CSV table of C-alpha atoms in Angstrom, one decimal:
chain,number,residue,atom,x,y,z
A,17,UNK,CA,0.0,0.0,0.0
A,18,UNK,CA,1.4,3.5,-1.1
A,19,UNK,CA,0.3,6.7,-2.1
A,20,UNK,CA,0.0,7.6,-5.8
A,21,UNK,CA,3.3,8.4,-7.1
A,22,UNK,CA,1.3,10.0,-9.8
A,23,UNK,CA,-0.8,12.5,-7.4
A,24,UNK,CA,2.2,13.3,-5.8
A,25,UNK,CA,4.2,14.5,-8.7
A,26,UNK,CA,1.2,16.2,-10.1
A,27,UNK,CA,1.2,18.3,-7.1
A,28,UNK,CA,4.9,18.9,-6.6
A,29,UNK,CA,5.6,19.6,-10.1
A,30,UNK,CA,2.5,22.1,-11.3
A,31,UNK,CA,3.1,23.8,-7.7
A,32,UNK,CA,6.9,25.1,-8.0
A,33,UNK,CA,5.2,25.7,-12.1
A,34,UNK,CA,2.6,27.5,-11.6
A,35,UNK,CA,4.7,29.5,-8.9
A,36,UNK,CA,7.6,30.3,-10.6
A,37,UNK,CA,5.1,31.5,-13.8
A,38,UNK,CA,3.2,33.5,-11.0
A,39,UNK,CA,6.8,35.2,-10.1
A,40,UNK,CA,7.5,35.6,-13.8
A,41,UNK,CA,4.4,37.7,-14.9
A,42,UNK,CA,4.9,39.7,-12.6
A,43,UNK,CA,8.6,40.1,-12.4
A,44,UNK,CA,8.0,41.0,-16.4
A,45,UNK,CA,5.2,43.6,-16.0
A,46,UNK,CA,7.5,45.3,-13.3
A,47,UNK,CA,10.5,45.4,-15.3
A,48,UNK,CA,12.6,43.7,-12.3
A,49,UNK,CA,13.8,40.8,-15.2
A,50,UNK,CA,15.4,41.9,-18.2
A,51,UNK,CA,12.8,40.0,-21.0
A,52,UNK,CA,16.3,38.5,-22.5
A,53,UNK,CA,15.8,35.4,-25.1
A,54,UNK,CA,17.8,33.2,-23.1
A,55,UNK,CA,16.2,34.1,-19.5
A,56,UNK,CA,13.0,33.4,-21.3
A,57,UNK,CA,13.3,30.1,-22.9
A,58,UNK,CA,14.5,28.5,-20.1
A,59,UNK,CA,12.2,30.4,-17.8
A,60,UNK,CA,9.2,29.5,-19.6
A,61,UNK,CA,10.2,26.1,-21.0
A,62,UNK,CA,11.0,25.1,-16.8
A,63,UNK,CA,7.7,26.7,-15.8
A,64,UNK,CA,5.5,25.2,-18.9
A,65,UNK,CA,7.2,21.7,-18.8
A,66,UNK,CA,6.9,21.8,-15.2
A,67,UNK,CA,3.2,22.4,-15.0
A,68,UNK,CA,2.4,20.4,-18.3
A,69,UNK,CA,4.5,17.0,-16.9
A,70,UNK,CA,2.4,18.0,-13.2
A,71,UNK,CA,-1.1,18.0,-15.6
A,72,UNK,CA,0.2,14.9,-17.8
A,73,UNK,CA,1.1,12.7,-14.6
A,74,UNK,CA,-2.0,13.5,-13.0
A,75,UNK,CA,-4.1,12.1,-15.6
A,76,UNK,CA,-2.2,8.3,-15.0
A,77,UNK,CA,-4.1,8.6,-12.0
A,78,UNK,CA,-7.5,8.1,-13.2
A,79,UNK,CA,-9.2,4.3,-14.2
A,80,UNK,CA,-9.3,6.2,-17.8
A,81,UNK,CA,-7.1,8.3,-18.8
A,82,UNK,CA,-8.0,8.8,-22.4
A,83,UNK,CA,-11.6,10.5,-21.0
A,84,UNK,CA,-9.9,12.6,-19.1
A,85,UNK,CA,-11.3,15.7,-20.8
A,86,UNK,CA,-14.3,14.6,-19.7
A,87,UNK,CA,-13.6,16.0,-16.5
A,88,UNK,CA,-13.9,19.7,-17.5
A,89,UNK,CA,-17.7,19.2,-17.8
A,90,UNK,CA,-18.3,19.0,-13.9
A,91,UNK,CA,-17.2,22.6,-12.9
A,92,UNK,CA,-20.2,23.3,-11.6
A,93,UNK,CA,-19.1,20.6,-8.9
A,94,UNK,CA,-15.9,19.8,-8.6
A,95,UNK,CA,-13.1,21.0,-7.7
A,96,UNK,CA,-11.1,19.0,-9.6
A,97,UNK,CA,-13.2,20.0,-13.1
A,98,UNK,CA,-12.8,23.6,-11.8
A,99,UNK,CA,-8.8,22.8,-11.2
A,100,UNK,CA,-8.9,21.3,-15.4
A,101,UNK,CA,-10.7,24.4,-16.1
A,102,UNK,CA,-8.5,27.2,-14.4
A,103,UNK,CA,-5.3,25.3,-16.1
A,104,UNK,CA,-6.5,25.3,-19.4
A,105,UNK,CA,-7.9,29.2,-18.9
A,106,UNK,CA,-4.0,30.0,-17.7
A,107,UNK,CA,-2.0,28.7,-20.5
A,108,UNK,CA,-3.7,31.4,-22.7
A,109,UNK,CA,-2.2,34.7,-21.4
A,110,UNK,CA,0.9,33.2,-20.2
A,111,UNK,CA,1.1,31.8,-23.5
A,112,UNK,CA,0.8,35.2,-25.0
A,113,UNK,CA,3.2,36.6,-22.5
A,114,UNK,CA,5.7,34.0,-23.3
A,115,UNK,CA,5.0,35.3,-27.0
A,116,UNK,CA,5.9,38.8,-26.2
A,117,UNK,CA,8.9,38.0,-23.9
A,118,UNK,CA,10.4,35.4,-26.3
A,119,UNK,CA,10.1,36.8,-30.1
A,120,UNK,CA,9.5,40.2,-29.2
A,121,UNK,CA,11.3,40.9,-26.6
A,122,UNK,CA,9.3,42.9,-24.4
A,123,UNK,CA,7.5,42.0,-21.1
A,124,UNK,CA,5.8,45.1,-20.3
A,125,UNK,CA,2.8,47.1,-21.7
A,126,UNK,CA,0.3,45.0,-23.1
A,127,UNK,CA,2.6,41.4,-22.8
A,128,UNK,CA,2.7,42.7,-19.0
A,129,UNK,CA,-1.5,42.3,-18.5
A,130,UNK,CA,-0.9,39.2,-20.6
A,131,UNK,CA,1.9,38.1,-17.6
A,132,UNK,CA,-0.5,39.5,-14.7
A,133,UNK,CA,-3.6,37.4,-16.0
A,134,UNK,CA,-1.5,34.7,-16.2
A,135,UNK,CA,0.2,35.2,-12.6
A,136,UNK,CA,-3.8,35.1,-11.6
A,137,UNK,CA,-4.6,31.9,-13.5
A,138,UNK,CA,-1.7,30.3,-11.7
A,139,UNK,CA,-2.8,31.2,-8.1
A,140,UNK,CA,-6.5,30.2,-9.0
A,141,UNK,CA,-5.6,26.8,-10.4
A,142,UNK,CA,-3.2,25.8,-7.0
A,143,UNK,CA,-6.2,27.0,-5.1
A,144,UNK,CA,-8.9,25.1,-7.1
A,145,UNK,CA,-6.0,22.0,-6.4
A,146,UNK,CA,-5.9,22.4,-2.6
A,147,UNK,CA,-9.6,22.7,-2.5
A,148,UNK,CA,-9.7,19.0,-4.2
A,149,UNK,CA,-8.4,17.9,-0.6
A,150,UNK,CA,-10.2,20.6,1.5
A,151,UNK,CA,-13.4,19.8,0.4
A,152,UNK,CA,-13.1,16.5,1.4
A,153,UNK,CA,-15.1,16.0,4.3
A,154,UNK,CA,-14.2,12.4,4.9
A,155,UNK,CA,-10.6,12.9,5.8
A,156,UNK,CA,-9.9,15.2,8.6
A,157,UNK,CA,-6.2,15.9,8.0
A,158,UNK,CA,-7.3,17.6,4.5
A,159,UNK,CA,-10.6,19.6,5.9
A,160,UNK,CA,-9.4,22.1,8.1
A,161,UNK,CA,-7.9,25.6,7.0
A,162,UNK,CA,-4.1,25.3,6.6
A,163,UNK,CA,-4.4,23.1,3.2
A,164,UNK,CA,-4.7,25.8,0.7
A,165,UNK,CA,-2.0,28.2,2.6
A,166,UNK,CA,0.2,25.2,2.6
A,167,UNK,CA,0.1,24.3,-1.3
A,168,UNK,CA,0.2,28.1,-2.1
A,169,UNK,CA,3.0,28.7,0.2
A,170,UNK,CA,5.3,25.3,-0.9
A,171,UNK,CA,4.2,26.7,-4.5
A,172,UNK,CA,5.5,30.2,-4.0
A,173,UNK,CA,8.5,28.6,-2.8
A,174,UNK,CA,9.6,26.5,-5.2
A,175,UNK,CA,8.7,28.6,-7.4
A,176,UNK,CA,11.3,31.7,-6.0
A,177,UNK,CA,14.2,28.9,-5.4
A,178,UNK,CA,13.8,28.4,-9.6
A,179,UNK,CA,13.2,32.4,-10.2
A,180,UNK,CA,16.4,33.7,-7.4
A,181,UNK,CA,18.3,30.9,-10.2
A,182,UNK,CA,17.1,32.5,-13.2
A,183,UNK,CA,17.9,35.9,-12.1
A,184,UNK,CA,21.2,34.7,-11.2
A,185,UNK,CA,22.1,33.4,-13.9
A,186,UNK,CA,20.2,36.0,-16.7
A,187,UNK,CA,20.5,39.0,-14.8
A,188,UNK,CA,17.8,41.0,-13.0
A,189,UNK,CA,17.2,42.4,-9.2
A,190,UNK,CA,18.4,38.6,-8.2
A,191,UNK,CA,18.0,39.9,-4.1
A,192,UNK,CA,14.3,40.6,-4.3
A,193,UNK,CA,13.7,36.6,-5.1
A,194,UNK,CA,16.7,35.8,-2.9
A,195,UNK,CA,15.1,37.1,-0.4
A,196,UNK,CA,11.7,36.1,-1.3
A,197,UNK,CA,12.6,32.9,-1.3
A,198,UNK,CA,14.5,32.4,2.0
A,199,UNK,CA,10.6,34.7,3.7
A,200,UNK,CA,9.0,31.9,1.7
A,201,UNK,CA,10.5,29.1,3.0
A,202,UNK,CA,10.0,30.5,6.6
A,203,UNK,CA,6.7,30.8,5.9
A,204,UNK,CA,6.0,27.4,4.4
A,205,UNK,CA,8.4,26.1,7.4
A,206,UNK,CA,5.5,27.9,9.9
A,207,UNK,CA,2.3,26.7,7.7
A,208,UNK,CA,3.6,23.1,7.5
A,209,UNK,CA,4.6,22.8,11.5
A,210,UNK,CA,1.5,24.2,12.2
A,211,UNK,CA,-0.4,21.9,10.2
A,212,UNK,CA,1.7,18.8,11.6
A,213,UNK,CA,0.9,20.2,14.8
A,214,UNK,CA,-2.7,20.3,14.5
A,215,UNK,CA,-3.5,16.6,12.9
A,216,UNK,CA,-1.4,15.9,15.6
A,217,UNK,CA,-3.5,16.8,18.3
A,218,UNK,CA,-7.0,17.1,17.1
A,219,UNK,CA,-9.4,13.9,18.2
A,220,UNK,CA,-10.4,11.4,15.3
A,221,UNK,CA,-13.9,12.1,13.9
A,222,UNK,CA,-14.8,8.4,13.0
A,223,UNK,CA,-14.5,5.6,15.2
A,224,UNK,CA,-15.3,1.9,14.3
A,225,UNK,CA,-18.2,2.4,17.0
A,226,UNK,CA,-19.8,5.5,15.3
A,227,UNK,CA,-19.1,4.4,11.9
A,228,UNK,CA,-21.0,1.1,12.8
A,229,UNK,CA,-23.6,2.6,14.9
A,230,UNK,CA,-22.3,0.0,17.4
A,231,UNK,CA,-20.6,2.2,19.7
A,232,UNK,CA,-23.0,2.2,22.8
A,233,UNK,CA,-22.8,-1.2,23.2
A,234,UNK,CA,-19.0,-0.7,23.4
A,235,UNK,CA,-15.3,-1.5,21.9
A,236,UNK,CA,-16.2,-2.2,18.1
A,237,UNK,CA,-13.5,-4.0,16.4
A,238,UNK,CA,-13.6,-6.2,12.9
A,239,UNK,CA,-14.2,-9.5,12.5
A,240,UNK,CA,-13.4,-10.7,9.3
A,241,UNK,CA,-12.2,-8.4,6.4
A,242,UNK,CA,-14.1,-6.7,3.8
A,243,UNK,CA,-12.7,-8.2,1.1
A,244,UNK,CA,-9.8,-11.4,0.3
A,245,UNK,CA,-7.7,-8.9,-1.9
A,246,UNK,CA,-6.4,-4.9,-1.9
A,247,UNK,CA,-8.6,-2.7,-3.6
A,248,UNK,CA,-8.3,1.0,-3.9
A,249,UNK,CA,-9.1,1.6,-0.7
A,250,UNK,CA,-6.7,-0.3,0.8
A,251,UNK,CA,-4.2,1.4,-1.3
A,252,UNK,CA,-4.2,4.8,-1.4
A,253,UNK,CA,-6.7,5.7,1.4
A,254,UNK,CA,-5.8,3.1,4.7
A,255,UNK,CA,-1.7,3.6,4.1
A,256,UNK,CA,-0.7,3.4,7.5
A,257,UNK,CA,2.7,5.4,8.3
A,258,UNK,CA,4.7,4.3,11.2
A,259,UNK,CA,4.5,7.2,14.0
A,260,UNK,CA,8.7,7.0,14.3
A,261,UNK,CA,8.8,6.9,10.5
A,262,UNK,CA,6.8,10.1,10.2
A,263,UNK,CA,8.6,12.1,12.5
A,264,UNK,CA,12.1,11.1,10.3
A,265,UNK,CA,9.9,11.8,7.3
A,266,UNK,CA,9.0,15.1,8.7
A,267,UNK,CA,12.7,16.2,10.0
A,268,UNK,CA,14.1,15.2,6.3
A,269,UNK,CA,11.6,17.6,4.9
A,270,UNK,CA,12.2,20.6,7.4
A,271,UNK,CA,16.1,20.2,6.7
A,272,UNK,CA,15.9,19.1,2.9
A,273,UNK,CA,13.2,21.5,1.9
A,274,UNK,CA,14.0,24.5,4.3
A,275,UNK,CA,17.0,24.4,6.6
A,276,UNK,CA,19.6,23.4,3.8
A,277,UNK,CA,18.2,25.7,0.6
A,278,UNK,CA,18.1,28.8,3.7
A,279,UNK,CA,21.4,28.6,4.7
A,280,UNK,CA,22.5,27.8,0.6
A,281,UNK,CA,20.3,31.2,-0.3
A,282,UNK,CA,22.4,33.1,2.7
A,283,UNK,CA,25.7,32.0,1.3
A,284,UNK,CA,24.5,33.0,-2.2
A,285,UNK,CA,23.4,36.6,-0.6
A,286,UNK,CA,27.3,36.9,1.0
A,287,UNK,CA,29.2,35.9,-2.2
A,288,UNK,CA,26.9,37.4,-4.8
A,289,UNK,CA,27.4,38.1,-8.8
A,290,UNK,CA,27.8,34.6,-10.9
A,291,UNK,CA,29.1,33.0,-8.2
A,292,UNK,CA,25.9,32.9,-6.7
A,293,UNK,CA,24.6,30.8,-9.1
A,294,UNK,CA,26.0,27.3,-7.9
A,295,UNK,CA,24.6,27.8,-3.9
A,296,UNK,CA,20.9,28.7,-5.3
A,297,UNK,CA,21.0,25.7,-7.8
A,298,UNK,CA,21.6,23.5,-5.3
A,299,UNK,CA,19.0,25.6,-3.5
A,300,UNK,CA,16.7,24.7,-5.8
A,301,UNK,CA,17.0,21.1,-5.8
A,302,UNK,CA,17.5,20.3,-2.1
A,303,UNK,CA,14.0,22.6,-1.9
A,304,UNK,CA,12.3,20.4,-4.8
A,305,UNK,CA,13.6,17.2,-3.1
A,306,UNK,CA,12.1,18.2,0.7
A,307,UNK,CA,8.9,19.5,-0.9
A,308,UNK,CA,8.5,15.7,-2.7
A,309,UNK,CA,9.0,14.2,0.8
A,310,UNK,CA,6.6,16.4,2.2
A,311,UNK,CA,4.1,15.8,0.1
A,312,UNK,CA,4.3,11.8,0.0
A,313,UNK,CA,3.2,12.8,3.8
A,314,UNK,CA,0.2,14.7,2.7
A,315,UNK,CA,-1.2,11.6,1.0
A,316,UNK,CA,0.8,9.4,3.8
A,317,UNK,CA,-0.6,10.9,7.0
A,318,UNK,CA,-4.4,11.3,5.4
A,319,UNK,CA,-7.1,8.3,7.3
A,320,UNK,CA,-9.9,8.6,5.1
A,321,UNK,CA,-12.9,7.6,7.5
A,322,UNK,CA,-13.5,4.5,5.0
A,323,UNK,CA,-11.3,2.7,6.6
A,324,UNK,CA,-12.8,2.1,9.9
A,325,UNK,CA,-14.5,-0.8,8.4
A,326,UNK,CA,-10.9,-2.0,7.0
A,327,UNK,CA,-9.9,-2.6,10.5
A,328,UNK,CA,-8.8,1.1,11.9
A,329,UNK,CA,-10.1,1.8,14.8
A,330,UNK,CA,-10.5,5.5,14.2
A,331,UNK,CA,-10.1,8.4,11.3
């Protein structure tokens, strides 16, 4: 039993995408990048691929793949139409401001409303992505209010670790993201210890006694099991992580996504110009790498209240 390696790189990868396309419309409509050829084609192929693999990997998750368009017809609904939806919507400006920055050269102006509307498509699709999990009444670790500051802050994140490399590398006020990054970081640091905190301490909702009915006649345990073999239930909603393994889990994410890429973004700060670059690109990639973990224990930690008649006694 696992979670979905598919889900997690869905939401790992689009995140630091669709953040680091956030930080590029609107670093372009300020005029605090310099709308270079190069700075653009690798800023928009990282931010594009990134989001398009996310989309792409998210779809291997579903019994059909090939009707996943089908989705888009259930806005009204769901969250996760309304998540297809806002993507799709997004890739139009940001297309057009990748136009302008690319061939034309400019990123400011007219390009620059393409670049803001696309820095607004980005923060409504993460959202319309956390609120797949929020709305989700039947697992308490996703219901509750720090889901959708948590993917919008590990999103803003990883995406400033990418943009503090591109400006270091292409040119352009490199400190503001620097700096952005390492509040950012801090930020997702607070969100995430909070939200460990709180799933932590709060009381299940679901026993085996209330999800029976049986409870007033007292301990309510199972029997015999549901079913002979693992279904999807079994899979990717009863994962049971180890107390002691979650803790380790959580320290590599604090150091691996935060401590490390902080101190790295310091040491980039002190020595400055190109040699700057080498300490945020490996930034970057301890940041990517801690947010992976710490998303395997989003899915990981989550007791959907299904699985009280699996054998848990409580979700």
């Amino acid at each position: 039993m696992h979670p979905a390696a598919s889900v997690i790189f869905f939401t790992t990868a689009s995140g630091a995408g669709y953040g680091l396309l956030f930080l590029m419309g609107i670093a372009g409509a300020a005029g605090l990048v310099p709308p270079t050829l190069a700075f653009g084609l690798v800023g928009f192929t990282l931010a594009f691929g990134l989001i398009t693999t996310g989309l792409l990997a998210s779809t291997f998750h579903l019994g059909r793949p090939e009707r996943a368009w089908r989705a888009l017809s259930q806005w009204r609904s769901s969250w996760l139409s309304r998540e297809g939806v806002a993507a799709l919507v997004t890739y139009a400006p940001a297309g057009l401001f990748a136009l302008g920055w690319v061939v034309f050269g400019e990123a400011r102006g007219v390009w620059g409303v393409f670049g803001l509307l696309g820095s607004l498509g980005a923060v409504a699709t993460v959202i319309c992505t956390g609120m797949i999990y929020a709305s989700l009444p039947t697992i308490r670790q996703w219901r509750q209010p720090l889901t959708i500051p948590g993917y919008l802050a590990i999103g803003l994140y990883t995406g400033a670790l990418w943009m503090a490399l591109l400006t270091a590398a292409f040119g352009g006020t490199a400190s503001v993201f620097l700096w952005l990054a390492v509040l950012a970081g801090l930020a997702t640091a607070a969100v995430k210890s909070l939200y460990w905190r709180t799933i932590d301490t709060e009381a299940p909702v679901t026993t085996s006694g209330t999800a029976t009915g049986l409870g007033s006649l007292g301990r309510v345990r199972l029997l015999d099991a549901p079913t002979t073999s693992q279904n999807y239930v079994m899979r990717e909603m009863g994962y049971r992580v180890a107390r002691k393994h979650a803790m380790k889990l959580r320290a590599i994410a604090a150091v691996a996504g935060v401590a490390v890429p902080v101190l790295l973004l310091l040491i980039a700060a002190v020595v400055g110009g190109s040699g700057a670059v080498v300490p945020v690109f490996l930034a970057a990639l301890s940041g990517s790498a801690g947010a992976v973990v710490e998303r395997w224990l989003f899915f990981a930690e989550a007791t959907h209240v299904v699985t009280t008649y699996y054998g848990a006694e409580a979700a």
